[in-house]
Coordinates of C-alpha atoms and ligand atoms in Angstrom, one line a residue:
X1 CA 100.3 95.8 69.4
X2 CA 101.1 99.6 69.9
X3 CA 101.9 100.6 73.3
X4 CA 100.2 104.2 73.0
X5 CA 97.8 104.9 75.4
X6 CA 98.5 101.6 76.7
X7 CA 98.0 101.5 80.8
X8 CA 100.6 100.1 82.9
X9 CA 100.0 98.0 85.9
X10 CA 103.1 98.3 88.5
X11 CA 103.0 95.9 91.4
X12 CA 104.6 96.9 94.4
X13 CA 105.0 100.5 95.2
X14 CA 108.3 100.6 97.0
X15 CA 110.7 103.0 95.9
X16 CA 111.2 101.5 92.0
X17 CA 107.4 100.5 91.7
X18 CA 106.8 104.6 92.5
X19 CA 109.3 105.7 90.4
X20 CA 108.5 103.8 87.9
X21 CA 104.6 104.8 88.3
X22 CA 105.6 108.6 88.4
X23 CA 107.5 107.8 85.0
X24 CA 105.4 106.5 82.7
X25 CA 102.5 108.3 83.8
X26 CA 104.9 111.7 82.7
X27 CA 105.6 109.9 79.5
X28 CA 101.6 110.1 79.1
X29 CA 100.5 106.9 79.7
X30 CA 97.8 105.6 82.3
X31 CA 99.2 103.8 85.1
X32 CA 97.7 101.5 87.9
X33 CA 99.8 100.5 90.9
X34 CA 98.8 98.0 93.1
X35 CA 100.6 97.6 97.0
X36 CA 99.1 95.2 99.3
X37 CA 99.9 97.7 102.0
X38 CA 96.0 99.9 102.5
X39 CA 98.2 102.7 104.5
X40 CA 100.7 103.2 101.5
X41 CA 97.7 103.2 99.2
X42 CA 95.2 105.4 101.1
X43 CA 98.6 107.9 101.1
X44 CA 99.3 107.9 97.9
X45 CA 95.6 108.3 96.9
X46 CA 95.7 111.4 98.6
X47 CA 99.0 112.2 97.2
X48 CA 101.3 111.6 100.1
X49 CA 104.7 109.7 99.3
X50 CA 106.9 107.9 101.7
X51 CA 110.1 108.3 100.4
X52 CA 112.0 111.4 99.4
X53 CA 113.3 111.3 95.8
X54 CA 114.2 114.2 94.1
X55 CA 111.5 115.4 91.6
X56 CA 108.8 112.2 92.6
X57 CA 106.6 114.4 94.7
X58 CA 106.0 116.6 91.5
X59 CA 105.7 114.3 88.7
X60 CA 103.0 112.6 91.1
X61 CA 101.3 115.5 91.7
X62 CA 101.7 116.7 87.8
X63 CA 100.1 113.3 86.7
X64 CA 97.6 112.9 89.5
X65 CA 95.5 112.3 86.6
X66 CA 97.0 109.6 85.2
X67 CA 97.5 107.4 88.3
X68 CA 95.5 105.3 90.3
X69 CA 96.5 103.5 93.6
X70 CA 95.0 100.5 94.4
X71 CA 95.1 97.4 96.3
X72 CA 93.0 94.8 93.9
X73 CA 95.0 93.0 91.8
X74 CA 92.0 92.4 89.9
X75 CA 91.7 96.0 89.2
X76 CA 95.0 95.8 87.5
X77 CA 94.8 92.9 85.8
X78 CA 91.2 94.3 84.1
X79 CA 93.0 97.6 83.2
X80 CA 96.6 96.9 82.1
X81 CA 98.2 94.0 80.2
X82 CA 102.0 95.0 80.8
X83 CA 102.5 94.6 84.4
X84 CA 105.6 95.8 85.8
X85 CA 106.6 93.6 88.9
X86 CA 108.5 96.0 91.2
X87 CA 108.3 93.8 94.9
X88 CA 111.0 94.1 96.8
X89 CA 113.7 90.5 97.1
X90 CA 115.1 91.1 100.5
X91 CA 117.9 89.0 101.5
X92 CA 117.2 85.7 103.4
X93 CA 119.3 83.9 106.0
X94 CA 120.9 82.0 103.7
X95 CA 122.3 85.8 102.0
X96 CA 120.0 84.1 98.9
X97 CA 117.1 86.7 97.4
X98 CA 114.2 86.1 99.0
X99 CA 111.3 85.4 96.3
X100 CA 108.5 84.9 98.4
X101 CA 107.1 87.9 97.4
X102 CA 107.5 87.5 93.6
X103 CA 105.9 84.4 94.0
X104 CA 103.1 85.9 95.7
X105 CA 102.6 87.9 92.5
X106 CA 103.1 85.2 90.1
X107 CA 100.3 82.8 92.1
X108 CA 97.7 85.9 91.6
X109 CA 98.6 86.8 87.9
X110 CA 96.5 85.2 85.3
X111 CA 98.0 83.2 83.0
X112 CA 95.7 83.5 80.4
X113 CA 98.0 84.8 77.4
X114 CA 96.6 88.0 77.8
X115 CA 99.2 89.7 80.0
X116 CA 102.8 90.2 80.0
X117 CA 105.2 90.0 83.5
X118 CA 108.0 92.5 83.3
X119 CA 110.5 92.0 86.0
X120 CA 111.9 94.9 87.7
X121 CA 112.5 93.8 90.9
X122 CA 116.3 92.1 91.0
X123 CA 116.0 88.6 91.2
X124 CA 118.6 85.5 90.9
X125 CA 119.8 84.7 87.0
X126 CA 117.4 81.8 86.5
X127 CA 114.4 83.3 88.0
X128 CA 112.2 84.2 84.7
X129 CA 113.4 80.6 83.3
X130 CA 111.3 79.0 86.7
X131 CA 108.5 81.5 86.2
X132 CA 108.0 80.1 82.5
X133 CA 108.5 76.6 83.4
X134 CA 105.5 77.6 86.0
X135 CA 103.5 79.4 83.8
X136 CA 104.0 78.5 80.2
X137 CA 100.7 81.1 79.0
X138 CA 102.5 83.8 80.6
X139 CA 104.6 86.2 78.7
X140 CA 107.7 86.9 80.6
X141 CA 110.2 90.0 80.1
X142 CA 113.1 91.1 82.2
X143 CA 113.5 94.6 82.3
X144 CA 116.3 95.0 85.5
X145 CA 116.4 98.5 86.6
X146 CA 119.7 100.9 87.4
X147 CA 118.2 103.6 89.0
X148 CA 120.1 105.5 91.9
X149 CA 118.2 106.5 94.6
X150 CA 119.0 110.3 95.2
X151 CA 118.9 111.2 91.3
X152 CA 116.0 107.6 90.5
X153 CA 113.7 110.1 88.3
X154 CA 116.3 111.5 86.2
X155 CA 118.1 108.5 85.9
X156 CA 114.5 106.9 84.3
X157 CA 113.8 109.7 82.2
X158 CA 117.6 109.4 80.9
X159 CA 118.6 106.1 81.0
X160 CA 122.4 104.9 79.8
X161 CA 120.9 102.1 78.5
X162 CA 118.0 100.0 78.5
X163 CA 118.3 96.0 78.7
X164 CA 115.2 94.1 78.1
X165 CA 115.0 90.4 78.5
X166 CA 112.7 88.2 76.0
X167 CA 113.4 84.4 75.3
X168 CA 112.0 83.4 71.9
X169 CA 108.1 83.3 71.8
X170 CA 108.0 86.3 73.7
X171 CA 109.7 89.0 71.2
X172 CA 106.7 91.2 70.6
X173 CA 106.0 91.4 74.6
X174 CA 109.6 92.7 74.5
X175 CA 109.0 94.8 71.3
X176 CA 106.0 96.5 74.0
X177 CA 108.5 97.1 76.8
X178 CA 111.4 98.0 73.9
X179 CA 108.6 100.9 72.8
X180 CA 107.3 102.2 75.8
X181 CA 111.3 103.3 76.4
X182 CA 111.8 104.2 73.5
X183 CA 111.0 108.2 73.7
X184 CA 113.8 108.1 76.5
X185 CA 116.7 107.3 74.1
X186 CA 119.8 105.3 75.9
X187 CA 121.3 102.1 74.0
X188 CA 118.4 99.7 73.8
X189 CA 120.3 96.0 74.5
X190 CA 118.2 93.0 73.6
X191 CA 118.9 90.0 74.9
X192 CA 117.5 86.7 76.7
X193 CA 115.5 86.6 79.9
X194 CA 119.0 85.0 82.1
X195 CA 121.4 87.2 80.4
X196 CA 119.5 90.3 81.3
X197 CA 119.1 89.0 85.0
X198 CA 122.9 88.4 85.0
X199 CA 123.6 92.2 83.5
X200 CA 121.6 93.7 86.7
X201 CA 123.8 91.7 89.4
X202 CA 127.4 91.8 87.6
X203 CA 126.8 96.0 86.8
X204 CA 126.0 96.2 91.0
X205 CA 128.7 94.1 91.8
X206 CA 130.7 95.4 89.7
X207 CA 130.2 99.3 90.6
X208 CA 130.7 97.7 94.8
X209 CA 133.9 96.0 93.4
X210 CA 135.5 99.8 91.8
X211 CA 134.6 101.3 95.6
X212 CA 136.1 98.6 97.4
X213 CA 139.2 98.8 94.8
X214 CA 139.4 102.4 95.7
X215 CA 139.4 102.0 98.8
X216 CA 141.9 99.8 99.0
X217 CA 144.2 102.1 97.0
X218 CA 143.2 104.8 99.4
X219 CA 144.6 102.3 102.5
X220 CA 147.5 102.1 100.7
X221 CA 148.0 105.8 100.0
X222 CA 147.5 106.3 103.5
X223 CA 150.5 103.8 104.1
X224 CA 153.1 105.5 100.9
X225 CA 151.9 109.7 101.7
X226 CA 150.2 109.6 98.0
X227 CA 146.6 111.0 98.0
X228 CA 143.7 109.3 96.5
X229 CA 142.3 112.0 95.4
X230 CA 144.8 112.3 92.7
X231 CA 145.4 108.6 91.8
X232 CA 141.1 108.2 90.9
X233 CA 141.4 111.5 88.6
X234 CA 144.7 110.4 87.3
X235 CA 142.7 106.7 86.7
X236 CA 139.6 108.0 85.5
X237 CA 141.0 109.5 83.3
X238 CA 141.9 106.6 80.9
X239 CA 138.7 105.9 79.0
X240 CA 138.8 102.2 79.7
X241 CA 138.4 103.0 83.7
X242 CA 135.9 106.1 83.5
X243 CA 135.9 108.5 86.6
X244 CA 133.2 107.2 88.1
X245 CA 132.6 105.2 91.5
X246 CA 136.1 106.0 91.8
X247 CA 135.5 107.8 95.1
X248 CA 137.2 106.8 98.4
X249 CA 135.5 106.7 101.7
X250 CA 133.6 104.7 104.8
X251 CA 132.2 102.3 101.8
X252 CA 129.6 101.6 100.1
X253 CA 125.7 101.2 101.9
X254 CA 122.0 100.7 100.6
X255 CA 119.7 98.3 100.0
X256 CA 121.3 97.3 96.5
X257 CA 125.1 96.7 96.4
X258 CA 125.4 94.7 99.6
X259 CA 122.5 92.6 99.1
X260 CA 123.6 92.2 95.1
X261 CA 126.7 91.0 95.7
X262 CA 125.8 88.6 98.5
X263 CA 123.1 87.2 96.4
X264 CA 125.7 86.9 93.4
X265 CA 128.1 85.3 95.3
X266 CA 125.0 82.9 96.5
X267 CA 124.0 82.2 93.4
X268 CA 127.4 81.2 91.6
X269 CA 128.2 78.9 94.8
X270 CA 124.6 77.2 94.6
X271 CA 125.7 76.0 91.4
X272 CA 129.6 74.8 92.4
X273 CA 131.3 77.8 91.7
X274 CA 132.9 79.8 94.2
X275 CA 133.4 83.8 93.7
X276 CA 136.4 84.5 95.4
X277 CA 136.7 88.1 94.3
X278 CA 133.5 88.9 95.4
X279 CA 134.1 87.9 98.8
X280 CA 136.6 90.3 99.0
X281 CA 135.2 93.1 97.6
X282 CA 132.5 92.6 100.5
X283 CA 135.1 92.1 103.3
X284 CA 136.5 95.4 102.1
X285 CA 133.6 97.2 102.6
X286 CA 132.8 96.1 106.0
X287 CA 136.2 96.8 107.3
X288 CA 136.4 100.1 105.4
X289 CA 133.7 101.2 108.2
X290 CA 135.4 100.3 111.2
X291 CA 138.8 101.9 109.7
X292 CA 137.1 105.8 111.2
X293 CA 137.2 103.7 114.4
X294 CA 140.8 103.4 114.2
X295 CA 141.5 107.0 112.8
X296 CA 139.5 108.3 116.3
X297 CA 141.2 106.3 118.4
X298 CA 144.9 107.5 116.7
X299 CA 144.3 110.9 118.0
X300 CA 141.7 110.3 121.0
X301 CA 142.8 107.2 122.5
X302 CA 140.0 105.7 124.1
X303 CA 136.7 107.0 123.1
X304 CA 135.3 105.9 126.4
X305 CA 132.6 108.6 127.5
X306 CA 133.6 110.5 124.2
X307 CA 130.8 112.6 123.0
X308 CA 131.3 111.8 119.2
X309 CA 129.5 114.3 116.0
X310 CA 128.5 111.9 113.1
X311 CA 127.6 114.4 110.3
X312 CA 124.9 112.4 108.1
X313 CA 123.2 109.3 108.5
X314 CA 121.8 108.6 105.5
X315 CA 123.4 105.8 103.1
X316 CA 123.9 108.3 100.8
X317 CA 122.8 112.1 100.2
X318 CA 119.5 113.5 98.7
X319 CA 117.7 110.5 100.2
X320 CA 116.4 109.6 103.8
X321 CA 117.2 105.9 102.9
X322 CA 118.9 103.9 106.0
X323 CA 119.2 100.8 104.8
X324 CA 122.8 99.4 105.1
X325 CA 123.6 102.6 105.9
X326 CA 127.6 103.2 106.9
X327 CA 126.4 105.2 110.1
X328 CA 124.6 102.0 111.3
X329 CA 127.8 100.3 111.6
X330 CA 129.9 103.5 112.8
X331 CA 127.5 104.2 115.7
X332 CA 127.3 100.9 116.6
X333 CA 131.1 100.3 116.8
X334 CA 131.3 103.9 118.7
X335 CA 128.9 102.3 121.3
X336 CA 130.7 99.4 121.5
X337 CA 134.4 101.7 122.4
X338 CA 132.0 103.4 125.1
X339 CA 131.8 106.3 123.4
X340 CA 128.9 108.4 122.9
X341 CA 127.8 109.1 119.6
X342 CA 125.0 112.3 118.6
X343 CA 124.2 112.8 115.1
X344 CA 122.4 114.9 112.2
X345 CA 121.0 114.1 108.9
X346 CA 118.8 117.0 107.4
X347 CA 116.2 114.3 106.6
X348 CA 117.0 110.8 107.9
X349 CA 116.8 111.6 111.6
X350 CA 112.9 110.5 111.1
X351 CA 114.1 106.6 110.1
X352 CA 117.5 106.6 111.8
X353 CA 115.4 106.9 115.1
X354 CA 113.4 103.5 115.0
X355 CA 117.1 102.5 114.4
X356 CA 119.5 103.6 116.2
X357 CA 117.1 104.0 119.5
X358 CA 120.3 105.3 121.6
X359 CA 121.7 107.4 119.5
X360 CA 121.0 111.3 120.8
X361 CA 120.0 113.0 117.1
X362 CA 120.5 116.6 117.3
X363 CA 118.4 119.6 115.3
X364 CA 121.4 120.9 113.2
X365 CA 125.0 120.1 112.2
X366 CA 126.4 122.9 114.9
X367 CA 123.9 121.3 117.9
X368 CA 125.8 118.2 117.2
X369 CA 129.2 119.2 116.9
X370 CA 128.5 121.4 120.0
X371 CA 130.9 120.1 122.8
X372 CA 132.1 116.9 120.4
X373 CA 135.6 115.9 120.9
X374 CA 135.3 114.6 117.4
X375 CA 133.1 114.4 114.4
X376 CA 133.0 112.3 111.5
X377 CA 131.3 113.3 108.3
X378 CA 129.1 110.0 107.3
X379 CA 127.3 111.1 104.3
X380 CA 128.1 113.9 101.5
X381 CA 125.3 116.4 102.4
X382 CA 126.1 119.8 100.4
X383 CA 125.2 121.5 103.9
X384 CA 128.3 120.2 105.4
X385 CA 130.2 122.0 102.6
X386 CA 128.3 125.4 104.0
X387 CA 129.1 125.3 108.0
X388 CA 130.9 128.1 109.4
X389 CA 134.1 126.0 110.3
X390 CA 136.2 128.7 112.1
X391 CA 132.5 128.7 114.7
X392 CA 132.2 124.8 114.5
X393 CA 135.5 124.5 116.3
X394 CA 134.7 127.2 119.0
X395 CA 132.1 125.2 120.1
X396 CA 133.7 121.4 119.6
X397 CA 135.5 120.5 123.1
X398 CA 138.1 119.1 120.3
X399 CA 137.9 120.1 116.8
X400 CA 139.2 117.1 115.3
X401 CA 136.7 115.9 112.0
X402 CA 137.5 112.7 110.5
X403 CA 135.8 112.9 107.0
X404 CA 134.9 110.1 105.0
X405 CA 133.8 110.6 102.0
X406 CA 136.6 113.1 101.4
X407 CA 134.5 115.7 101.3
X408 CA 135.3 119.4 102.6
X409 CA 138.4 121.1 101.9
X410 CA 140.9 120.3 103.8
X411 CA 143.3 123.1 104.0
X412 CA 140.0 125.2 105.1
X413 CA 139.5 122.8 107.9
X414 CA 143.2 123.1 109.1
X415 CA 143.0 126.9 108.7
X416 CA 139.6 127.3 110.9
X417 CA 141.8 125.2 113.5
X418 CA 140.5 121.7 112.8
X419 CA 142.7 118.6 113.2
X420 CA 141.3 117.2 109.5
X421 CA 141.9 113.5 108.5
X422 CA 140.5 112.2 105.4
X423 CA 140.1 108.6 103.9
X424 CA 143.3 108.3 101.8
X425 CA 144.2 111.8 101.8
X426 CA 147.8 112.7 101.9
X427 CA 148.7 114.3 105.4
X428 CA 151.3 117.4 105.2
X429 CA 154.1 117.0 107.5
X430 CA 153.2 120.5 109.1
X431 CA 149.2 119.6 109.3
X432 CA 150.2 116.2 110.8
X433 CA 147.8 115.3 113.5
X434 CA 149.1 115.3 117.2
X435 CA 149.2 111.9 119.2
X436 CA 146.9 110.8 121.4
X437 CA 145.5 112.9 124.5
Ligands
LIG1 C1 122.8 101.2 93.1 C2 123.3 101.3 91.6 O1 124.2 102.4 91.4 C3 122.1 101.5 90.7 O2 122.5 101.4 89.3 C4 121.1 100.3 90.9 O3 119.9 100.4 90.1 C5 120.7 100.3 92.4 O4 121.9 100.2 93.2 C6 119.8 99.2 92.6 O5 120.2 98.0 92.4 O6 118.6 99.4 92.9 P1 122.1 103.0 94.9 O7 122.3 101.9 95.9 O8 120.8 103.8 94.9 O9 122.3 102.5 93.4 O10 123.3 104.1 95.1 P2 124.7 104.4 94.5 O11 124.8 105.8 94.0 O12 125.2 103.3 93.7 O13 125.6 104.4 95.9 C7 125.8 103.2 96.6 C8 126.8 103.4 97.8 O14 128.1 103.5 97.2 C9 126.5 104.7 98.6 O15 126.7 104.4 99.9 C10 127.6 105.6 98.1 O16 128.0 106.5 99.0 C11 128.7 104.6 97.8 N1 129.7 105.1 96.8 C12 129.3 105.4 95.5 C13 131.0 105.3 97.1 O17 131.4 105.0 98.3 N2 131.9 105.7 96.2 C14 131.6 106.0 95.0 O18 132.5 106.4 94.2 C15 130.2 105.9 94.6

């Protein structure tokens, strides 16, 4: 069956469902995305999003056309064979993916032979195998996606590679899903409906386990006066490493990496085995966090009644995504020392508020460093890069920034006055910082 001019049911319009709606609908085909949320619906009918993602608002707008919003799964079920499942798995208490919702979405599909499940949302190696057993009419493909929130449109449209699931009596359901990506180029890797559920959770916890590696090294360059910096580019640069995820700082956040790898390490211990590496790689992050803690308190002492600057809240930049964020954990732990934390994320402030109720957000980066003793940078934002230093420590009580994501140039820092200390960053005998107050 050709997919041209086919029409493409999404399910679930979270932040993959959308992106993946926006997608197609550019690549020119109809799309019809169902949520079970009216708000969200009613929003996007009128072309509202929810989420900021570079380039989403226009290709919705561009292809208003094309998409339709509803909440009927009957609607999409009448107008599209290839339904993309894009619900979200949350953890559960147990750390395992919760499937509730998937299952939701199975119960209502109709197994009549006529349509074709494509998994996006990440679920547990295993999964598709139980959906078949379920519902042996159904044709089942596994189509994980690796989008990165912050660049998720670009990544689509130019994918590294595209892994598509099918067990045998399902090949020409994965020849559709094979086609529909095929304008976007990338290595196309076909393969069975477990293996391709495996490739999503080993690549995530395999890109958490290079940042927790790095970061490691960083604690260690810390300890020997080398400077991460230089060891990741000297690493990266062997072809077998690659220079990516090779960055040091406050550890990794988001809704992907720390519930992937939990789930992972779940999923091999439901079935005897026991992960021990990945345990570590999450015990890493965690403590990475609470390491800025540390670095305050080397030059502050107690940070009792401490006003505190944290510089982004975000978990990452170029999205107003909180979940998991590092700054959750920093501005907790600052509470917790007494100390009292004000921050400023160019867009985040909006979710970080339900979140961090105590937290005082401030209107700009110089209204929160104003009268700081310290600051910490918390997320990459290019704006950072563009504050007027030299003024920034006129108006800090103590210009002292701990920056961790390695950031802003250091030397600049020093020169505007700033005691600067970095994540793994070598520490010049003259720029040393003084002891505690
Ligand atoms: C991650 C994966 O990169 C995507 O491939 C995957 O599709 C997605 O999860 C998912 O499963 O949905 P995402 O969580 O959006 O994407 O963001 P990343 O760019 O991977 O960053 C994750 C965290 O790692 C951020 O907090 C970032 O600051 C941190 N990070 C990243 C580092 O600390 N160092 C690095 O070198 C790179």
């Amino acid at each position: 069956m050709s997919t041209e001019r086919e029409t493409i049911g999404v399910i679930g319009v979270g932040w993959v469902g959308l992106v993946t709606a926006a997608c197609f609908a550019e690549l020119g085909h109809r799309v019809i995305a169902r949520d079970i949320v009216p708000e969200k619906v009613e929003a996007l009918s009128r072309g509202e999003t929810m989420i900021h993602e570079p380039g989403l608002d226009e290709l919705l707008r561009k292809n208003a056309d094309r998409l339709t919003f509803t909440t009927e799964m009957g609607e999409v079920l009448d107008a599209a064979s290839l339904l993309f499942v894009c619900v979200d798995t949350p953890p559960t208490h147990s750390g395992d993916d919760d499937l509730s919702r998937v299952r939701t979405v199975v119960d209502e599909l109709d197994a009549d032979g006529d349509h074709v499940l494509v998994m996006k949302s990440t679920v547990p190696a295993g999964t598709g195998n139980a959906i078949r057993r379920d519902l042996p009419n159904l044709a089942y493909v596994s189509c994980p996606e690796f989008l990165k929130e912050g660049s998720a449109v670009a990544d689509f449209l130019h994918p590294d590679r595209v892994v598509i699931g099918a067990d045998p009596g399902d090949e020409a359901a994965g020849a559709m899903v094979a086609d529909l990506y095929e304008p976007l180029g990338g290595e196309l890797v076909q393969t069975d409906v477990t293996s391709a559920e495996m490739i999503k959770l080993a690549s995530n916890a395999f890109l958490a386990t290079k940042i927790s590696f790095i970061n490691e090294i960083a604690n260690v360059c810390e300890e020997v006066g080398a400077d991460v910096g230089e060891v990741s580019r000297g690493m990266g640069l062997d072809e077998r490493i690659g220079p990516r995820f090779l960055s040091a700082g406050i550890g990794w956040g988001g809704s992907c990496f720390g519930k992937d790898t939990i789930a992972l390490k779940k999923l091999a211990g439901n079935s005897g085995y026991h992960f021990q590496l990945l345990s570590a790689v999450i015990e890493v992050n965690e403590l990475q966090k609470r390491r800025v803690i540390g670095k305050l308190k080397k030059h502050l002492g107690s940070l009792a009644g401490r006003r505190i600057a944290l510089l982004g809240l975000a978990f990452k930049p170029e999205t107003d995504d909180m979940r998991d964020a590092s700054s959750l954990v920093l501005a907790g732990r600052l509470e917790g020392e007494g100390a009292e934390p004000v921050a400023y994320d160019p867009i985040a402030a909006g979710r970080a508020r339900q979140l961090l109720p105590t937290v005082e957000l401030a209107p700009s980066a110089l209204d929160a460093l104003d009268g700081a003793e310290a600051a910490v940078l918390v997320t990459e934002w290019p704006e950072f890069a563009e504050i007027d230093w030299r003024e920034a420590a006129g108006r800090m009580a103590r210009p002292l920034l701990v920056d961790g994501r390695n950031f802003l140039d250091a030397d600049e820092l020093r020169a505007a006055g700033f005691e600067y200390e970095g994540i793994g960053r070598a520490v010049s005998a003259a720029a040393a910082p003084s002891r505690a107050d």
